[in-house]
Short mmCIF file of C-alpha atoms in Angstrom, two decimals:
data_model
loop_
_atom_site.label_atom_id
_atom_site.label_comp_id
_atom_site.label_asym_id
_atom_site.label_seq_id
_atom_site.Cartn_x
_atom_site.Cartn_y
_atom_site.Cartn_z
CA MET P 1 -28.58 6.79 -22.82
CA SER P 2 -25.86 9.30 -23.61
CA PHE P 3 -25.58 10.31 -19.93
CA LEU P 4 -25.18 6.69 -18.86
CA LYS P 5 -22.55 6.03 -21.50
CA SER P 6 -20.69 9.15 -20.42
CA ALA P 7 -20.72 8.03 -16.79
CA ILE P 8 -19.46 4.57 -17.71
CA ASN P 9 -16.70 5.98 -19.89
CA GLN P 10 -15.60 8.30 -17.06
CA VAL P 11 -15.18 5.31 -14.74
CA GLY P 12 -13.13 3.62 -17.44
CA ARG P 13 -10.88 6.63 -17.94
CA ASP P 14 -10.32 7.08 -14.21
CA VAL P 15 -9.45 3.43 -13.68
CA GLY P 16 -7.15 3.48 -16.69
CA LYS P 17 -5.16 6.38 -15.30
CA VAL P 18 -4.38 4.43 -12.14
CA VAL P 19 -3.85 0.98 -13.61
CA SER P 20 -1.47 2.27 -16.27
CA ASN P 21 0.55 4.29 -13.77
CA SER P 22 3.95 2.83 -13.05
CA LEU P 23 3.52 3.39 -9.32
CA PHE P 24 1.49 0.21 -9.14
CA LYS P 25 4.00 -1.83 -11.12
CA ASP P 26 7.25 -0.92 -9.35
CA SER P 27 8.73 -3.77 -7.38
CA HIS P 28 9.91 -1.37 -4.67
CA ALA P 29 6.44 0.08 -4.08
CA ALA P 30 5.76 -2.32 -1.20
CA PRO P 31 2.61 -1.47 0.78
CA TYR P 32 3.28 0.22 4.12
CA ARG P 33 1.37 -2.35 6.11
CA ARG P 34 3.65 -5.07 4.76
CA VAL P 35 6.66 -3.14 6.02
CA THR P 36 5.08 -3.04 9.46
CA GLY P 37 3.89 -6.62 9.32
CA ILE P 38 0.20 -5.73 9.15
CA ARG P 39 -1.44 -7.27 6.11
CA LYS P 40 -4.45 -9.29 5.14
CA THR P 41 -3.97 -12.87 4.07
CA VAL P 42 -3.71 -13.65 0.38
CA HIS P 43 -6.29 -16.39 0.86
CA ASN P 44 -9.00 -13.91 1.86
CA SER P 45 -8.25 -11.64 -1.10
CA LEU P 46 -8.30 -14.50 -3.56
CA SER P 47 -11.57 -15.81 -2.11
CA SER P 48 -13.21 -12.41 -2.50
CA LYS P 49 -11.87 -12.08 -6.02
CA THR P 50 -13.30 -15.49 -6.90
CA GLU P 51 -16.66 -14.37 -5.55
CA PHE P 52 -16.49 -11.32 -7.79
CA GLU P 53 -15.54 -13.37 -10.83
CA LYS P 54 -18.48 -15.70 -10.29
CA ALA P 55 -20.81 -12.72 -10.09
CA ILE P 56 -19.41 -10.77 -13.06
CA ASP P 57 -19.13 -13.71 -15.47
CA PHE P 58 -22.86 -13.89 -16.24
CA GLN P 59 -24.14 -14.11 -19.80
CA THR P 60 -25.91 -11.10 -21.28
CA GLY P 61 -28.62 -13.23 -22.87
CA HIS P 62 -30.90 -12.90 -19.84
CA ARG P 63 -33.98 -10.71 -19.66
CA PRO P 64 -33.24 -7.02 -18.94
CA SER P 65 -34.67 -7.25 -15.42
CA THR P 66 -32.40 -10.24 -14.68
CA LEU P 67 -29.38 -8.38 -16.04
CA ILE P 68 -30.09 -5.46 -13.71
CA ALA P 69 -30.39 -7.82 -10.75
CA LYS P 70 -27.09 -9.48 -11.59
CA ILE P 71 -25.13 -6.27 -12.13
CA SER P 72 -26.61 -4.93 -8.90
CA GLY P 73 -25.17 -7.98 -7.15
CA VAL P 74 -21.78 -7.20 -8.64
CA TYR P 75 -22.00 -3.65 -7.30
CA THR P 76 -22.72 -5.02 -3.82
CA ILE P 77 -19.59 -7.17 -3.95
CA ILE P 78 -17.48 -4.18 -5.03
CA LYS P 79 -18.98 -2.05 -2.27
CA ASN P 80 -18.20 -4.67 0.37
CA LYS P 81 -14.67 -5.01 -0.96
CA VAL P 82 -14.11 -1.26 -0.87
CA ASN P 83 -15.35 -1.11 2.72
CA GLU P 84 -12.98 -3.94 3.65
CA PHE P 85 -10.00 -2.33 1.95
CA LEU P 86 -10.72 1.07 3.47
CA SER P 87 -11.21 -0.21 7.01
CA ASP P 88 -7.77 1.27 7.78
CA GLY P 89 -8.36 4.39 5.64
CA TYR P 90 -5.84 3.30 3.03
CA LEU P 91 -5.46 1.35 -0.21
CA ASP P 92 -2.14 -0.40 -0.57
CA THR P 93 -0.80 -1.23 -4.03
CA TYR P 94 -2.05 -4.81 -3.91
CA GLU P 95 -5.57 -3.74 -2.91
CA SER P 96 -5.52 -1.04 -5.57
CA GLU P 97 -4.83 -3.53 -8.34
CA ILE P 98 -7.68 -5.76 -7.18
CA LEU P 99 -10.15 -2.87 -6.90
CA PHE P 100 -9.22 -1.30 -10.24
CA GLU P 101 -9.45 -4.63 -12.01
CA MET P 102 -12.94 -5.06 -10.54
CA MET P 103 -13.91 -1.59 -11.70
CA GLN P 104 -12.68 -2.21 -15.23
CA ARG P 105 -14.58 -5.48 -15.55
CA PHE P 106 -17.68 -3.89 -14.03
CA ASN P 107 -17.42 -1.05 -16.53
CA SER P 108 -17.07 -3.46 -19.43
CA LYS P 109 -20.07 -5.53 -18.35
CA VAL P 110 -22.29 -2.46 -17.88
CA ASP P 111 -21.25 -1.26 -21.33
CA ASP P 112 -22.44 -4.59 -22.80
CA ILE P 113 -25.78 -4.27 -21.01
CA CYS P 114 -26.14 -0.73 -22.33
CA ASP P 115 -25.71 -1.97 -25.89
CA LEU P 116 -28.59 -4.40 -25.36
CA LEU P 117 -30.91 -1.86 -23.76
CA GLU P 118 -30.24 0.64 -26.55
CA ILE P 119 -32.08 -1.66 -28.94
CA ASP P 120 -35.41 -0.51 -27.47
CA GLU P 121 -34.92 2.37 -25.05
CA THR P 122 -38.66 3.00 -24.73
CA SER P 123 -39.51 -0.54 -23.60
CA PHE P 124 -36.50 -0.76 -21.32
CA GLU P 125 -36.81 2.70 -19.77
CA LYS P 126 -37.22 1.26 -16.26
CA GLU P 127 -34.11 -0.92 -16.57
CA ILE P 128 -32.12 1.98 -18.04
CA ASN P 129 -33.01 4.18 -15.08
CA GLN P 130 -32.03 1.40 -12.67
CA LEU P 131 -28.74 0.85 -14.45
CA THR P 132 -28.04 4.59 -14.41
CA LYS P 133 -28.47 4.66 -10.63
CA ILE P 134 -26.12 1.70 -10.22
CA VAL P 135 -23.46 3.44 -12.31
CA GLU P 136 -23.90 6.68 -10.36
CA LYS P 137 -23.53 4.81 -7.06
CA THR P 138 -20.42 3.06 -8.39
CA ASN P 139 -18.92 6.40 -9.42
CA THR P 140 -19.60 7.82 -5.96
CA LEU P 141 -18.12 4.75 -4.31
CA PHE P 142 -15.01 4.93 -6.46
CA GLN P 143 -14.49 8.63 -5.73
CA LYS P 144 -14.96 8.05 -2.01
CA ALA P 145 -12.35 5.28 -2.05
CA LEU P 146 -9.84 7.47 -3.87
CA GLN P 147 -10.41 10.51 -1.65
CA LEU P 148 -10.02 8.55 1.57
CA SER P 149 -7.02 6.66 0.26
CA SER P 150 -5.38 9.91 -0.84
CA LYS P 151 -5.46 11.12 2.74
CA GLY P 152 -4.16 7.75 3.89
CA CYS P 153 -1.23 7.98 1.47
CA GLN P 154 -0.27 11.40 2.79
CA PHE P 155 -0.40 10.07 6.33
CA ARG P 156 1.83 7.13 5.37
CA LYS P 157 4.20 9.56 3.68
CA MET P 158 4.63 11.52 6.91
CA GLU P 159 5.16 8.30 8.88
CA HIS P 160 7.93 7.21 6.53
CA LEU P 161 9.59 10.62 6.72
CA GLU P 162 9.49 10.44 10.52
CA GLU P 163 11.00 6.95 10.49
CA ALA P 164 13.73 8.09 8.11
CA ASP P 165 14.51 11.03 10.38
CA LYS P 166 14.93 8.68 13.35
CA ILE P 167 17.74 6.82 11.61
CA LYS P 168 20.94 8.71 12.24
CA LEU P 169 23.95 8.00 10.07
CA ILE P 170 27.13 7.39 12.05
CA GLY P 171 30.72 8.33 11.25
CA PHE P 172 33.67 5.94 11.29
CA PHE P 173 35.49 7.39 14.31
CA GLU P 174 32.27 7.75 16.30
CA TYR P 175 31.31 4.15 15.60
CA VAL P 176 34.75 2.72 16.41
CA GLY P 177 34.96 4.91 19.53
CA PHE P 178 31.68 3.57 20.91
CA ASN P 179 32.81 0.05 20.13
CA ILE P 180 36.08 0.46 22.05
CA ILE P 181 34.31 1.53 25.27
CA TRP P 182 31.92 -1.44 25.23
CA MET P 183 29.06 0.41 23.55
CA GLY P 184 29.08 -1.60 20.34
CA ASN P 185 25.41 -2.55 20.62
CA TYR P 186 24.48 1.12 20.96
CA ALA P 187 26.65 1.94 17.95
CA ARG P 188 24.67 -0.66 16.01
CA GLY P 189 21.37 1.00 16.83
CA LYS P 190 20.29 -0.88 19.94
CA GLN P 191 19.20 0.53 23.29
CA LYS P 192 21.90 2.29 25.32
CA SER P 193 22.81 0.59 28.62
CA MET P 194 25.13 2.74 30.71
CA THR P 195 25.12 0.24 33.56
CA ASN P 196 26.48 -2.56 31.41
CA THR P 197 29.02 -0.19 29.84
CA VAL P 198 30.35 0.97 33.21
CA LEU P 199 30.54 -2.57 34.60
CA ALA P 200 32.36 -3.85 31.50
CA ASN P 201 34.96 -1.09 31.68
CA ILE P 202 35.51 -1.60 35.43
CA ALA P 203 35.94 -5.33 34.88
CA ASP P 204 38.56 -4.63 32.21
CA ILE P 205 40.56 -2.47 34.60
CA LEU P 206 40.27 -4.80 37.60
CA THR P 207 41.28 -7.88 35.63
CA CYS P 208 43.98 -6.04 33.67
CA THR P 209 42.56 -7.44 30.43
CA TRP P 210 41.90 -4.05 28.87
CA PRO P 211 44.89 -4.16 26.42
CA LEU P 212 43.52 -7.38 24.95
CA THR P 213 39.86 -6.43 24.98
CA ARG P 214 40.47 -2.94 23.58
CA SER P 215 42.47 -4.36 20.71
CA TYR P 216 39.67 -6.81 19.95
CA LEU P 217 36.98 -4.13 20.21
CA LEU P 218 39.00 -1.80 18.00
CA LEU P 219 39.37 -4.45 15.34
CA GLU P 220 35.69 -5.39 15.59
CA GLY P 221 34.65 -1.77 15.14
CA ILE P 222 36.86 -1.31 12.08
CA LEU P 223 35.63 -4.52 10.45
CA THR P 224 31.89 -4.02 11.13
CA PHE P 225 31.60 -0.28 10.41
CA SER P 226 30.97 -0.66 6.70
CA LYS P 227 28.16 -3.17 7.23
CA GLU P 228 26.43 -1.06 9.88
CA SER P 229 26.81 2.15 7.88
CA ASN P 230 25.31 0.52 4.78
CA ARG P 231 22.47 -0.97 6.81
CA ARG P 232 21.45 2.41 8.17
CA LYS P 233 21.68 4.07 4.77
CA LYS P 234 19.61 1.31 3.18
CA ILE P 235 16.81 1.55 5.74
CA LYS P 236 16.81 5.35 5.69
CA ASN P 237 16.72 5.47 1.88
CA ALA P 238 13.96 2.85 1.82
CA HIS P 239 11.75 4.99 4.05
CA LEU P 240 12.50 8.07 1.97
CA LYS P 241 11.64 6.21 -1.23
CA LEU P 242 8.41 4.86 0.24
CA ALA P 243 7.52 8.37 1.39
CA GLU P 244 8.05 9.62 -2.16
CA ILE P 245 5.90 6.83 -3.60
CA GLU P 246 3.09 7.37 -1.10
CA GLY P 247 3.13 11.09 -1.87
CA LYS P 248 2.83 10.45 -5.60
CA ARG P 249 0.04 7.92 -5.08
CA GLY P 250 -1.82 10.39 -2.89
CA GLU P 251 -1.52 13.10 -5.54
CA LEU P 252 -2.66 10.69 -8.23
CA TYR P 253 -5.74 9.67 -6.26
CA SER P 254 -6.54 13.31 -5.52
CA ASN P 255 -6.19 14.36 -9.16
CA ILE P 256 -8.57 11.65 -10.31
#
């Protein structure tokens, strides 16, 4: 039984490292797929969690064979959940919390069953062997999830760094200059349209309205620069911060 206890305790220690880590508690550690608008519905996650709770909340007063059957059913639910979460090769922070909570409760329940089987290890040898295999399979599943997610975190890190690199900070005179020549939308990060710019400038000259329009565009550029500059910095820093978080999560998974 010592081997089984050791395996169970290892699962508990591994889960504890992740659950206690502040990376999964920070409010700014938003999952990447939520930034991109790709996320699973909360309803589905809650339904699966309810299914797990129904399975794990069994009493330990059953016969040993029944206990093994029930804990085996719990393992199946965890396995299915892991496969669902890893369908994109990545565990976001929300999925991590759900999975690690499942693992902790699974570990606790198996520990209770162990205590019962220890009463008569000779009579319950078959059940002990079955429980040992379930724990081993759970360990393997957990390690697989962490390894794959570690790679996913590193991939997300590179994506965030690339997105941050795409955002170019703009200087005051450059921004105001673009605004004056009817390229305000481009200065605010939108697609450049040379045709519209040329037509707008020609219209100004032909209608002799350029003194009025240039004054307006100059004032608009001066007044909106601060907002646009702060917007770019905020988005760029957000991607850099998410890249840092994903890198740390990937290292944490890999270390475990």
